Amino acid sequence: MLKEKIGGDIDLVNLKLNPKPDLNAYATVIIGGSIHAGSVQSAVKNFCQEHMSMLLQKQLGLYLCCMEEGDKAQKQFEEAYPKELRQQALASGCLGGEFDFKRMNFMEKFVIKNFIKVKESVSKINHQTIDEFAEKMKIK
Ligand SMILES: Cc1cc2nc3c(=O)[nH]c(=O)nc-3n(C[C@H](O)[C@H](O)[C@H](O)COP(=O)(O)O)c2cc1C
């Protein structure tokens, strides 16, 4: 969605498949991850740590997908991304998320049904926040 809304020449990189993309080619980098059991993916954390100095020279965007809202979402965001990068970011925030049972494995379904007590798919994608994020990231 962000790629479409921002427009222009944008490459999508899956850090699980390509953990060390060449950042030299880019003036702008947007990093995104999602929260599972309180934490962002380790591929996202590692990427931020390993490329910190280079990321500090980019036009940077940072986002999270998660189901928590308000202060809890903010806390998850602050734990997901280092302070230096959060301060550098042109756009940052939690863009919502969804529990989609069709995409969950057995263990995930078990956790969501029995611990979170959600029994069917629910979407909390925050389209307004995504629009605002995209607007801030549009190349000036
Ligand atoms: C097993 C599991 C654990 C989750 N734990 C959290 C959590 O601790 N906090 C939260 O805000 N959202 C949590 N979520 C919600 C996800 O962040 C949300 O579903 C997000 O859209 C997942 O994006 P992804 O499918 O790209 O990983 C959890 C979802 C799953 C499936």
Short mmCIF file of C-alpha atoms and ligand atoms in Angstrom, two decimals, residues 33-39 41 65-69 72-73 76 96-100 103-104 107-109 111-112 116, ligand 1:
data_model
loop_
_atom_site.label_atom_id
_atom_site.label_comp_id
_atom_site.label_asym_id
_atom_site.label_seq_id
_atom_site.Cartn_x
_atom_site.Cartn_y
_atom_site.Cartn_z
CA GLY A 33 7.99 -4.88 10.57
CA SER A 34 5.21 -6.39 12.62
CA ILE A 35 4.82 -7.32 16.26
CA HIS A 36 4.44 -10.97 17.24
CA ALA A 37 4.34 -11.73 20.96
CA GLY A 38 5.60 -8.27 21.88
CA SER A 39 8.60 -8.04 19.55
CA GLN A 41 11.13 -9.57 13.72
CA CYS A 65 2.07 -3.31 11.99
CA CYS A 66 0.45 -4.37 15.24
CA MET A 67 -2.97 -4.83 16.83
CA GLU A 68 -2.31 -2.84 19.99
CA GLU A 69 -3.23 0.84 19.88
CA LYS A 72 0.97 0.05 24.13
CA ALA A 73 1.50 0.41 20.39
CA GLN A 76 6.18 -1.56 21.05
CA GLY A 96 -2.53 -0.95 12.38
CA GLY A 97 -2.68 -4.63 11.59
CA GLU A 98 -4.94 -7.61 11.19
CA PHE A 99 -5.53 -11.03 12.63
CA ASP A 100 -6.03 -13.07 9.46
CA ARG A 103 -2.59 -16.67 6.88
CA MET A 104 -1.73 -18.05 10.33
CA MET A 107 0.61 -22.38 16.49
CA GLU A 108 -0.34 -18.77 15.71
CA LYS A 109 -4.06 -19.69 15.54
CA VAL A 111 -2.08 -18.43 20.54
CA ILE A 112 -4.59 -15.91 19.15
CA ILE A 116 -5.72 -13.18 22.96
C1 LIG B 1 1.04 -15.01 16.93
C2 LIG B 1 0.76 -13.53 16.91
C3 LIG B 1 1.17 -12.73 17.96
C4 LIG B 1 0.90 -11.36 17.97
N1 LIG B 1 1.33 -10.60 19.02
C5 LIG B 1 1.07 -9.25 19.02
C6 LIG B 1 1.51 -8.42 20.08
O1 LIG B 1 2.16 -8.87 21.04
N2 LIG B 1 1.21 -7.10 20.05
C7 LIG B 1 0.50 -6.55 19.00
O2 LIG B 1 0.24 -5.35 19.03
N3 LIG B 1 0.09 -7.31 17.95
C8 LIG B 1 0.36 -8.64 17.93
N4 LIG B 1 -0.03 -9.42 16.88
C9 LIG B 1 -0.75 -8.78 15.77
C10 LIG B 1 0.16 -8.59 14.56
O3 LIG B 1 1.12 -7.58 14.79
C11 LIG B 1 -0.74 -8.23 13.36
O4 LIG B 1 -1.54 -9.35 13.13
C12 LIG B 1 0.06 -7.85 12.13
O5 LIG B 1 -0.87 -7.40 11.15
C13 LIG B 1 0.86 -9.03 11.62
O6 LIG B 1 1.52 -8.67 10.43
P1 LIG B 1 2.34 -9.78 9.61
O7 LIG B 1 1.32 -10.83 9.21
O8 LIG B 1 2.89 -9.03 8.45
O9 LIG B 1 3.38 -10.33 10.53
C14 LIG B 1 0.21 -10.78 16.87
C15 LIG B 1 -0.19 -11.60 15.81
C16 LIG B 1 0.07 -12.95 15.81
C17 LIG B 1 -0.38 -13.78 14.63
#
